[in-house]
Amino acid sequence: MISVIIPHLNQADALEACLRSLDAQTLSRDLFEIIVVDNGSTVPPIDVIADHSGVRLEHEALPGPGPARNTGAACARGDILAFVDADCRAHPDWLTAIREAFQQARAATILGGEVRIRPAAEGRFTAIEAYESVFGFRNRLYVTKHGYSVTANLAVRRADFARIGPFPGIQFAEDMQWGQMAIRAGCEFRYIAGMIVFHPARRSLRELYAKWDRQIAHYYRNTAQAARGWQLRWFATALLVLVSPAVGAITVLTSGRLHGISARLKAIAVLCAVRSHRTTRMLALLRREGTVVWNR
């Protein structure tokens, strides 16, 4: 059996769409269970879950998707834990792909799948959607080169999860941190192209900036300052980020995820804005300006 675990916080409409996509799975319903873990919503999604048979609702008071996922794992009955976010929609073959991959995978293998941007208007990308289609969830790169998978599309055997340990709390970049824990425990990550979920893009540049503020703060607090001479490397990295759109534009122009020059130009414009913001934020932290605010 596969246990599907979904952390939830104030996203009732998105959760409804997520559960509908799980109702439409090609895998037989008796081969998987669904656990929604509410993380302190103003209104718990009781009514949403009532419309979908066989879905269990659990609660986790400690803020953060990592603790919510840990609660789901602790009460799961399946041999395999499959993690997806409440605002994602699973491809109909998502669970089938996970089950078939684990039938062939050796022990201590963790699966990461494809995460695609779902446009608000079918067939037409906004500038933010075009940018995130290329740069938002590069999970093949994360899995094959960096040794972790985004937790929006991650599957692990329950025995391996118990051996690795739980996801870290909100003050960490949970996917990267847990990936490092998994590698140290002797596990390896495998990318599964047919294991697909669809994720909405951020709605504005402000939301994109908030995402990068959080990621930069995680790295600043948990990694950068641990090395000698980190200030010089931090400054050099900030400058490289500023000029990196020259290379990023080539990635946009050659990406198979976009079609048409209009979408590519919009993606490049957002790319330049985001990289400029990242540089500004990195230099501000180097000057000890601003505060680190963990986003639930």
mmCIF file of C-alpha atoms in Angstrom:
data_model
loop_
_atom_site.group_PDB
_atom_site.id
_atom_site.type_symbol
_atom_site.label_atom_id
_atom_site.label_comp_id
_atom_site.label_asym_id
_atom_site.label_seq_id
_atom_site.Cartn_x
_atom_site.Cartn_y
_atom_site.Cartn_z
ATOM 1 C CA MET A 1 0.000 0.000 0.000
ATOM 2 C CA ILE A 2 1.012 3.597 -0.661
ATOM 3 C CA SER A 3 0.223 6.305 1.895
ATOM 4 C CA VAL A 4 -0.305 9.705 0.253
ATOM 5 C CA ILE A 5 0.498 12.485 2.738
ATOM 6 C CA ILE A 6 -0.691 16.070 2.161
ATOM 7 C CA PRO A 7 0.177 18.962 4.506
ATOM 8 C CA HIS A 8 -2.510 21.649 4.475
ATOM 9 C CA LEU A 9 -2.829 25.239 5.670
ATOM 10 C CA ASN A 10 -5.744 27.474 4.600
ATOM 11 C CA GLN A 11 -5.953 26.097 1.039
ATOM 12 C CA ALA A 12 -9.374 24.446 1.006
ATOM 13 C CA ASP A 13 -10.097 25.076 -2.692
ATOM 14 C CA ALA A 14 -6.666 23.860 -3.760
ATOM 15 C CA LEU A 15 -6.990 20.805 -1.521
ATOM 16 C CA GLU A 16 -10.318 19.970 -3.153
ATOM 17 C CA ALA A 17 -8.649 19.966 -6.586
ATOM 18 C CA CYS A 18 -5.760 17.889 -5.246
ATOM 19 C CA LEU A 19 -8.120 15.271 -3.813
ATOM 20 C CA ARG A 20 -10.077 15.137 -7.080
ATOM 21 C CA SER A 21 -6.836 14.355 -8.905
ATOM 22 C CA LEU A 22 -6.181 11.523 -6.457
ATOM 23 C CA ASP A 23 -9.707 10.206 -6.949
ATOM 24 C CA ALA A 24 -8.841 9.942 -10.666
ATOM 25 C CA GLN A 25 -5.707 7.818 -10.202
ATOM 26 C CA THR A 26 -5.306 4.772 -12.430
ATOM 27 C CA LEU A 27 -3.966 2.809 -9.462
ATOM 28 C CA SER A 28 -6.650 0.750 -7.767
ATOM 29 C CA ARG A 29 -8.130 2.632 -4.802
ATOM 30 C CA ASP A 30 -7.524 -0.261 -2.433
ATOM 31 C CA LEU A 31 -3.773 0.103 -2.998
ATOM 32 C CA PHE A 32 -3.428 3.566 -1.473
ATOM 33 C CA GLU A 33 -4.662 5.673 1.408
ATOM 34 C CA ILE A 34 -4.803 9.479 1.692
ATOM 35 C CA ILE A 35 -3.844 11.399 4.825
ATOM 36 C CA VAL A 36 -4.377 15.167 5.042
ATOM 37 C CA VAL A 37 -2.523 16.826 7.915
ATOM 38 C CA ASP A 38 -3.907 20.238 8.804
ATOM 39 C CA ASN A 39 -1.260 22.609 10.142
ATOM 40 C CA GLY A 40 -3.439 25.134 11.946
ATOM 41 C CA SER A 41 -5.922 26.381 9.362
ATOM 42 C CA THR A 42 -8.395 29.060 10.385
ATOM 43 C CA VAL A 43 -11.099 26.634 9.269
ATOM 44 C CA PRO A 44 -9.973 22.981 9.164
ATOM 45 C CA PRO A 45 -10.876 21.300 5.830
ATOM 46 C CA ILE A 46 -13.466 18.977 7.354
ATOM 47 C CA ASP A 47 -16.121 19.699 4.702
ATOM 48 C CA VAL A 48 -13.654 19.203 1.840
ATOM 49 C CA ILE A 49 -12.515 15.851 3.154
ATOM 50 C CA ALA A 50 -16.096 14.726 3.797
ATOM 51 C CA ASP A 51 -16.698 14.794 0.025
ATOM 52 C CA HIS A 52 -13.925 12.255 -0.604
ATOM 53 C CA SER A 53 -14.291 8.771 0.784
ATOM 54 C CA GLY A 54 -11.426 7.134 2.595
ATOM 55 C CA VAL A 55 -9.483 10.348 3.326
ATOM 56 C CA ARG A 56 -8.196 10.752 6.884
ATOM 57 C CA LEU A 57 -7.702 14.123 8.564
ATOM 58 C CA GLU A 58 -4.924 14.563 11.110
ATOM 59 C CA HIS A 59 -3.672 17.692 12.871
ATOM 60 C CA GLU A 60 -0.209 19.055 13.655
ATOM 61 C CA ALA A 61 0.097 22.171 15.821
ATOM 62 C CA LEU A 62 3.828 22.745 15.259
ATOM 63 C CA PRO A 63 4.075 25.209 12.339
ATOM 64 C CA GLY A 64 5.642 24.069 9.090
ATOM 65 C CA PRO A 65 5.020 21.548 6.312
ATOM 66 C CA GLY A 66 7.888 19.381 7.578
ATOM 67 C CA PRO A 67 6.259 18.681 10.961
ATOM 68 C CA ALA A 68 2.918 18.141 9.197
ATOM 69 C CA ARG A 69 4.497 15.555 6.893
ATOM 70 C CA ASN A 70 6.101 13.852 9.899
ATOM 71 C CA THR A 71 2.697 13.516 11.554
ATOM 72 C CA GLY A 72 1.281 11.953 8.412
ATOM 73 C CA ALA A 73 4.187 9.520 8.196
ATOM 74 C CA ALA A 74 3.775 8.531 11.837
ATOM 75 C CA CYS A 75 0.174 7.403 11.336
ATOM 76 C CA ALA A 76 0.579 5.981 7.816
ATOM 77 C CA ARG A 77 -0.222 2.323 7.193
ATOM 78 C CA GLY A 78 1.475 2.008 3.805
ATOM 79 C CA ASP A 79 4.851 0.515 2.974
ATOM 80 C CA ILE A 80 5.512 3.553 0.745
ATOM 81 C CA LEU A 81 5.086 7.210 1.702
ATOM 82 C CA ALA A 82 4.202 9.548 -1.183
ATOM 83 C CA PHE A 83 4.336 13.277 -0.424
ATOM 84 C CA VAL A 84 2.497 15.944 -2.407
ATOM 85 C CA ASP A 85 1.460 19.521 -1.589
ATOM 86 C CA ALA A 86 -2.141 20.618 -1.127
ATOM 87 C CA ASP A 87 -1.958 23.043 -4.062
ATOM 88 C CA CYS A 88 -0.685 20.363 -6.469
ATOM 89 C CA ARG A 89 -2.651 18.116 -8.779
ATOM 90 C CA ALA A 90 -1.381 14.629 -9.473
ATOM 91 C CA HIS A 91 -1.214 13.178 -12.978
ATOM 92 C CA PRO A 92 -3.613 10.195 -13.232
ATOM 93 C CA ASP A 93 -0.630 7.823 -13.470
ATOM 94 C CA TRP A 94 1.299 9.389 -10.566
ATOM 95 C CA LEU A 95 0.783 6.580 -8.066
ATOM 96 C CA THR A 96 1.119 3.885 -10.728
ATOM 97 C CA ALA A 97 4.510 5.324 -11.688
ATOM 98 C CA ILE A 98 5.602 5.313 -8.034
ATOM 99 C CA ARG A 99 4.479 1.723 -7.484
ATOM 100 C CA GLU A 100 6.162 0.442 -10.654
ATOM 101 C CA ALA A 101 9.396 2.319 -9.916
ATOM 102 C CA PHE A 102 9.647 0.828 -6.434
ATOM 103 C CA GLN A 103 9.019 -2.663 -7.807
ATOM 104 C CA GLN A 104 12.268 -2.262 -9.758
ATOM 105 C CA ALA A 105 14.287 -0.036 -7.418
ATOM 106 C CA ARG A 106 16.844 -1.463 -5.056
ATOM 107 C CA ALA A 107 16.731 -0.871 -1.318
ATOM 108 C CA ALA A 108 17.415 2.622 0.043
ATOM 109 C CA THR A 109 16.133 4.325 -3.119
ATOM 110 C CA ILE A 110 14.125 7.552 -2.849
ATOM 111 C CA LEU A 111 12.043 8.760 -5.783
ATOM 112 C CA GLY A 112 11.643 12.325 -7.027
ATOM 113 C CA GLY A 113 9.364 13.146 -9.945
ATOM 114 C CA GLU A 114 8.540 15.815 -12.486
ATOM 115 C CA VAL A 115 6.880 19.035 -11.276
ATOM 116 C CA ARG A 116 5.204 21.060 -14.018
ATOM 117 C CA ILE A 117 3.652 24.501 -13.798
ATOM 118 C CA ARG A 118 -0.107 24.553 -14.286
ATOM 119 C CA PRO A 119 -1.187 27.804 -16.011
ATOM 120 C CA ALA A 120 -4.296 29.559 -14.750
ATOM 121 C CA ALA A 121 -5.519 29.880 -18.365
ATOM 122 C CA GLU A 122 -5.057 26.712 -20.386
ATOM 123 C CA GLY A 123 -2.480 27.111 -23.144
ATOM 124 C CA ARG A 124 -1.404 30.651 -22.203
ATOM 125 C CA PHE A 125 1.387 31.581 -19.802
ATOM 126 C CA THR A 126 1.615 34.785 -17.823
ATOM 127 C CA ALA A 127 5.117 36.210 -17.347
ATOM 128 C CA ILE A 128 5.422 34.587 -13.905
ATOM 129 C CA GLU A 129 4.150 31.245 -15.214
ATOM 130 C CA ALA A 130 6.598 31.346 -18.122
ATOM 131 C CA TYR A 131 9.508 32.040 -15.777
ATOM 132 C CA GLU A 132 8.514 29.345 -13.278
ATOM 133 C CA SER A 133 7.966 26.787 -16.036
ATOM 134 C CA VAL A 134 11.715 26.995 -16.678
ATOM 135 C CA PHE A 135 13.145 27.843 -13.254
ATOM 136 C CA GLY A 136 10.448 27.076 -10.670
ATOM 137 C CA PHE A 137 10.822 23.350 -10.019
ATOM 138 C CA ARG A 138 13.914 21.914 -11.695
ATOM 139 C CA ASN A 139 13.507 18.600 -9.952
ATOM 140 C CA ARG A 140 15.447 16.532 -12.474
ATOM 141 C CA LEU A 141 18.444 18.769 -11.753
ATOM 142 C CA TYR A 142 17.903 18.607 -7.986
ATOM 143 C CA VAL A 143 17.635 14.818 -7.975
ATOM 144 C CA THR A 144 20.430 13.970 -10.412
ATOM 145 C CA LYS A 145 22.951 16.674 -9.490
ATOM 146 C CA HIS A 146 22.217 17.924 -5.972
ATOM 147 C CA GLY A 147 20.982 14.826 -4.154
ATOM 148 C CA TYR A 148 17.499 15.834 -3.052
ATOM 149 C CA SER A 149 13.928 16.123 -4.340
ATOM 150 C CA VAL A 150 11.334 18.788 -3.710
ATOM 151 C CA THR A 151 8.833 17.504 -1.170
ATOM 152 C CA ALA A 152 5.932 18.396 -3.478
ATOM 153 C CA ASN A 153 6.725 15.174 -5.364
ATOM 154 C CA LEU A 154 8.690 12.723 -3.259
ATOM 155 C CA ALA A 155 8.249 9.031 -2.446
ATOM 156 C CA VAL A 156 10.184 6.892 0.012
ATOM 157 C CA ARG A 157 9.757 3.468 1.575
ATOM 158 C CA ARG A 158 8.483 3.829 5.132
ATOM 159 C CA ALA A 159 11.379 1.746 6.500
ATOM 160 C CA ASP A 160 13.898 4.092 4.875
ATOM 161 C CA PHE A 161 12.057 7.151 6.212
ATOM 162 C CA ALA A 162 12.250 5.715 9.728
ATOM 163 C CA ARG A 163 15.982 5.134 9.301
ATOM 164 C CA ILE A 164 16.676 8.612 7.873
ATOM 165 C CA GLY A 165 14.594 10.501 10.400
ATOM 166 C CA PRO A 166 11.857 13.153 10.208
ATOM 167 C CA PHE A 167 11.773 16.306 8.091
ATOM 168 C CA PRO A 168 13.301 19.344 9.828
ATOM 169 C CA GLY A 169 11.288 22.298 11.046
ATOM 170 C CA ILE A 170 10.284 25.552 9.436
ATOM 171 C CA GLN A 171 13.631 27.264 10.016
ATOM 172 C CA PHE A 172 15.298 24.915 7.506
ATOM 173 C CA ALA A 173 14.926 24.320 3.780
ATOM 174 C CA GLU A 174 13.329 20.962 4.543
ATOM 175 C CA ASP A 175 13.796 19.288 1.156
ATOM 176 C CA MET A 176 17.521 20.043 0.912
ATOM 177 C CA GLN A 177 18.170 19.344 4.587
ATOM 178 C CA TRP A 178 16.303 16.028 4.544
ATOM 179 C CA GLY A 179 18.044 15.109 1.299
ATOM 180 C CA GLN A 180 21.409 15.557 3.011
ATOM 181 C CA MET A 181 20.188 13.381 5.896
ATOM 182 C CA ALA A 182 19.119 10.702 3.421
ATOM 183 C CA ILE A 183 22.479 10.677 1.637
ATOM 184 C CA ARG A 184 24.300 10.379 4.959
ATOM 185 C CA ALA A 185 22.050 7.423 5.810
ATOM 186 C CA GLY A 186 23.221 5.619 2.674
ATOM 187 C CA CYS A 187 20.204 6.303 0.465
ATOM 188 C CA GLU A 188 20.225 7.475 -3.145
ATOM 189 C CA PHE A 189 17.749 9.567 -5.112
ATOM 190 C CA ARG A 190 16.301 8.492 -8.455
ATOM 191 C CA TYR A 191 14.426 10.726 -10.878
ATOM 192 C CA ILE A 192 11.206 9.271 -12.356
ATOM 193 C CA ALA A 193 10.016 11.244 -15.394
ATOM 194 C CA GLY A 194 6.560 9.636 -15.410
ATOM 195 C CA MET A 195 5.913 10.565 -11.775
ATOM 196 C CA ILE A 196 4.216 13.903 -12.543
ATOM 197 C CA VAL A 197 2.447 16.518 -10.458
ATOM 198 C CA PHE A 198 1.226 19.939 -11.550
ATOM 199 C CA HIS A 199 1.901 23.000 -9.396
ATOM 200 C CA PRO A 200 0.487 26.520 -9.765
ATOM 201 C CA ALA A 201 2.916 29.372 -10.351
ATOM 202 C CA ARG A 202 3.305 32.221 -7.898
ATOM 203 C CA ARG A 203 0.811 34.955 -8.612
ATOM 204 C CA SER A 204 3.107 37.975 -8.525
ATOM 205 C CA LEU A 205 6.684 39.179 -8.361
ATOM 206 C CA ARG A 206 6.118 39.866 -4.672
ATOM 207 C CA GLU A 207 5.424 36.170 -4.074
ATOM 208 C CA LEU A 208 8.501 35.206 -6.087
ATOM 209 C CA TYR A 209 10.611 37.634 -4.075
ATOM 210 C CA ALA A 210 9.220 36.186 -0.823
ATOM 211 C CA LYS A 211 10.193 32.690 -1.960
ATOM 212 C CA TRP A 212 13.776 33.788 -2.643
ATOM 213 C CA ASP A 213 13.973 35.827 0.558
ATOM 214 C CA ARG A 214 13.122 32.635 2.448
ATOM 215 C CA GLN A 215 15.626 30.477 0.547
ATOM 216 C CA ILE A 216 18.441 33.027 0.871
ATOM 217 C CA ALA A 217 17.715 33.351 4.597
ATOM 218 C CA HIS A 218 17.830 29.564 5.014
ATOM 219 C CA TYR A 219 21.213 29.384 3.303
ATOM 220 C CA TYR A 220 22.554 32.445 5.134
ATOM 221 C CA ARG A 221 21.605 31.078 8.534
ATOM 222 C CA ASN A 222 22.301 27.371 8.118
ATOM 223 C CA THR A 223 25.194 27.095 5.649
ATOM 224 C CA ALA A 224 27.028 30.223 4.514
ATOM 225 C CA GLN A 225 28.404 31.445 7.832
ATOM 226 C CA ALA A 226 29.889 28.059 8.735
ATOM 227 C CA ALA A 227 32.903 28.481 6.401
ATOM 228 C CA ARG A 228 35.934 30.667 6.953
ATOM 229 C CA GLY A 229 35.977 33.764 4.765
ATOM 230 C CA TRP A 230 32.311 33.320 3.957
ATOM 231 C CA GLN A 231 31.724 37.076 3.530
ATOM 232 C CA LEU A 232 33.966 37.257 0.458
ATOM 233 C CA ARG A 233 32.333 34.212 -1.117
ATOM 234 C CA TRP A 234 28.891 35.579 -0.312
ATOM 235 C CA PHE A 235 29.737 38.906 -1.974
ATOM 236 C CA ALA A 236 31.179 37.169 -5.052
ATOM 237 C CA THR A 237 28.111 34.933 -5.326
ATOM 238 C CA ALA A 238 25.827 37.976 -5.142
ATOM 239 C CA LEU A 239 27.662 39.570 -8.070
ATOM 240 C CA LEU A 240 27.481 36.338 -10.067
ATOM 241 C CA VAL A 241 23.732 36.207 -9.473
ATOM 242 C CA LEU A 242 23.447 39.768 -10.807
ATOM 243 C CA VAL A 243 25.105 38.915 -14.150
ATOM 244 C CA SER A 244 23.652 35.405 -14.414
ATOM 245 C CA PRO A 245 20.631 36.366 -16.575
ATOM 246 C CA ALA A 246 23.000 36.357 -19.553
ATOM 247 C CA VAL A 247 23.337 32.598 -19.137
ATOM 248 C CA GLY A 248 19.772 32.126 -17.889
ATOM 249 C CA ALA A 249 18.408 33.724 -21.053
ATOM 250 C CA ILE A 250 20.010 30.948 -23.094
ATOM 251 C CA THR A 251 18.259 28.404 -20.892
ATOM 252 C CA VAL A 252 14.932 30.146 -21.526
ATOM 253 C CA LEU A 253 15.458 30.369 -25.290
ATOM 254 C CA THR A 254 16.325 26.674 -25.573
ATOM 255 C CA SER A 255 13.795 25.298 -23.079
ATOM 256 C CA GLY A 256 11.274 22.769 -24.341
ATOM 257 C CA ARG A 257 8.823 23.872 -21.652
ATOM 258 C CA LEU A 258 7.976 27.117 -23.464
ATOM 259 C CA HIS A 259 6.645 27.732 -26.965
ATOM 260 C CA GLY A 260 6.752 31.017 -28.849
ATOM 261 C CA ILE A 261 8.955 34.071 -28.560
ATOM 262 C CA SER A 262 6.421 36.022 -26.466
ATOM 263 C CA ALA A 263 6.475 33.529 -23.586
ATOM 264 C CA ARG A 264 10.282 33.362 -23.706
ATOM 265 C CA LEU A 265 10.689 37.145 -23.599
ATOM 266 C CA LYS A 266 8.305 37.382 -20.644
ATOM 267 C CA ALA A 267 10.289 34.708 -18.819
ATOM 268 C CA ILE A 268 13.557 36.574 -19.443
ATOM 269 C CA ALA A 269 12.071 39.826 -18.100
ATOM 270 C CA VAL A 270 11.021 38.115 -14.857
ATOM 271 C CA LEU A 271 14.397 36.362 -14.692
ATOM 272 C CA CYS A 272 16.209 39.721 -14.712
ATOM 273 C CA ALA A 273 13.908 41.140 -12.023
ATOM 274 C CA VAL A 274 14.299 38.099 -9.743
ATOM 275 C CA ARG A 275 18.079 37.905 -10.062
ATOM 276 C CA SER A 276 18.377 41.635 -9.328
ATOM 277 C CA HIS A 277 16.231 41.212 -6.206
ATOM 278 C CA ARG A 278 18.297 38.232 -5.061
ATOM 279 C CA THR A 279 21.498 40.266 -5.329
ATOM 280 C CA THR A 280 19.985 43.144 -3.377
ATOM 281 C CA ARG A 281 18.768 40.791 -0.658
ATOM 282 C CA MET A 282 22.111 38.991 -0.373
ATOM 283 C CA LEU A 283 24.027 42.254 -0.013
ATOM 284 C CA ALA A 284 21.520 43.513 2.575
ATOM 285 C CA LEU A 285 22.100 40.400 4.708
ATOM 286 C CA LEU A 286 25.847 40.850 4.335
ATOM 287 C CA ARG A 287 25.414 44.324 5.842
ATOM 288 C CA ARG A 288 23.221 42.737 8.549
ATOM 289 C CA GLU A 289 20.214 44.675 7.294
ATOM 290 C CA GLY A 290 16.717 43.290 7.475
ATOM 291 C CA THR A 291 15.402 40.388 9.478
ATOM 292 C CA VAL A 292 14.884 36.729 8.747
ATOM 293 C CA VAL A 293 11.170 35.935 8.820
ATOM 294 C CA TRP A 294 10.159 32.311 8.425
ATOM 295 C CA ASN A 295 7.165 31.992 6.138
ATOM 296 C CA ARG A 296 4.649 29.350 7.218
#
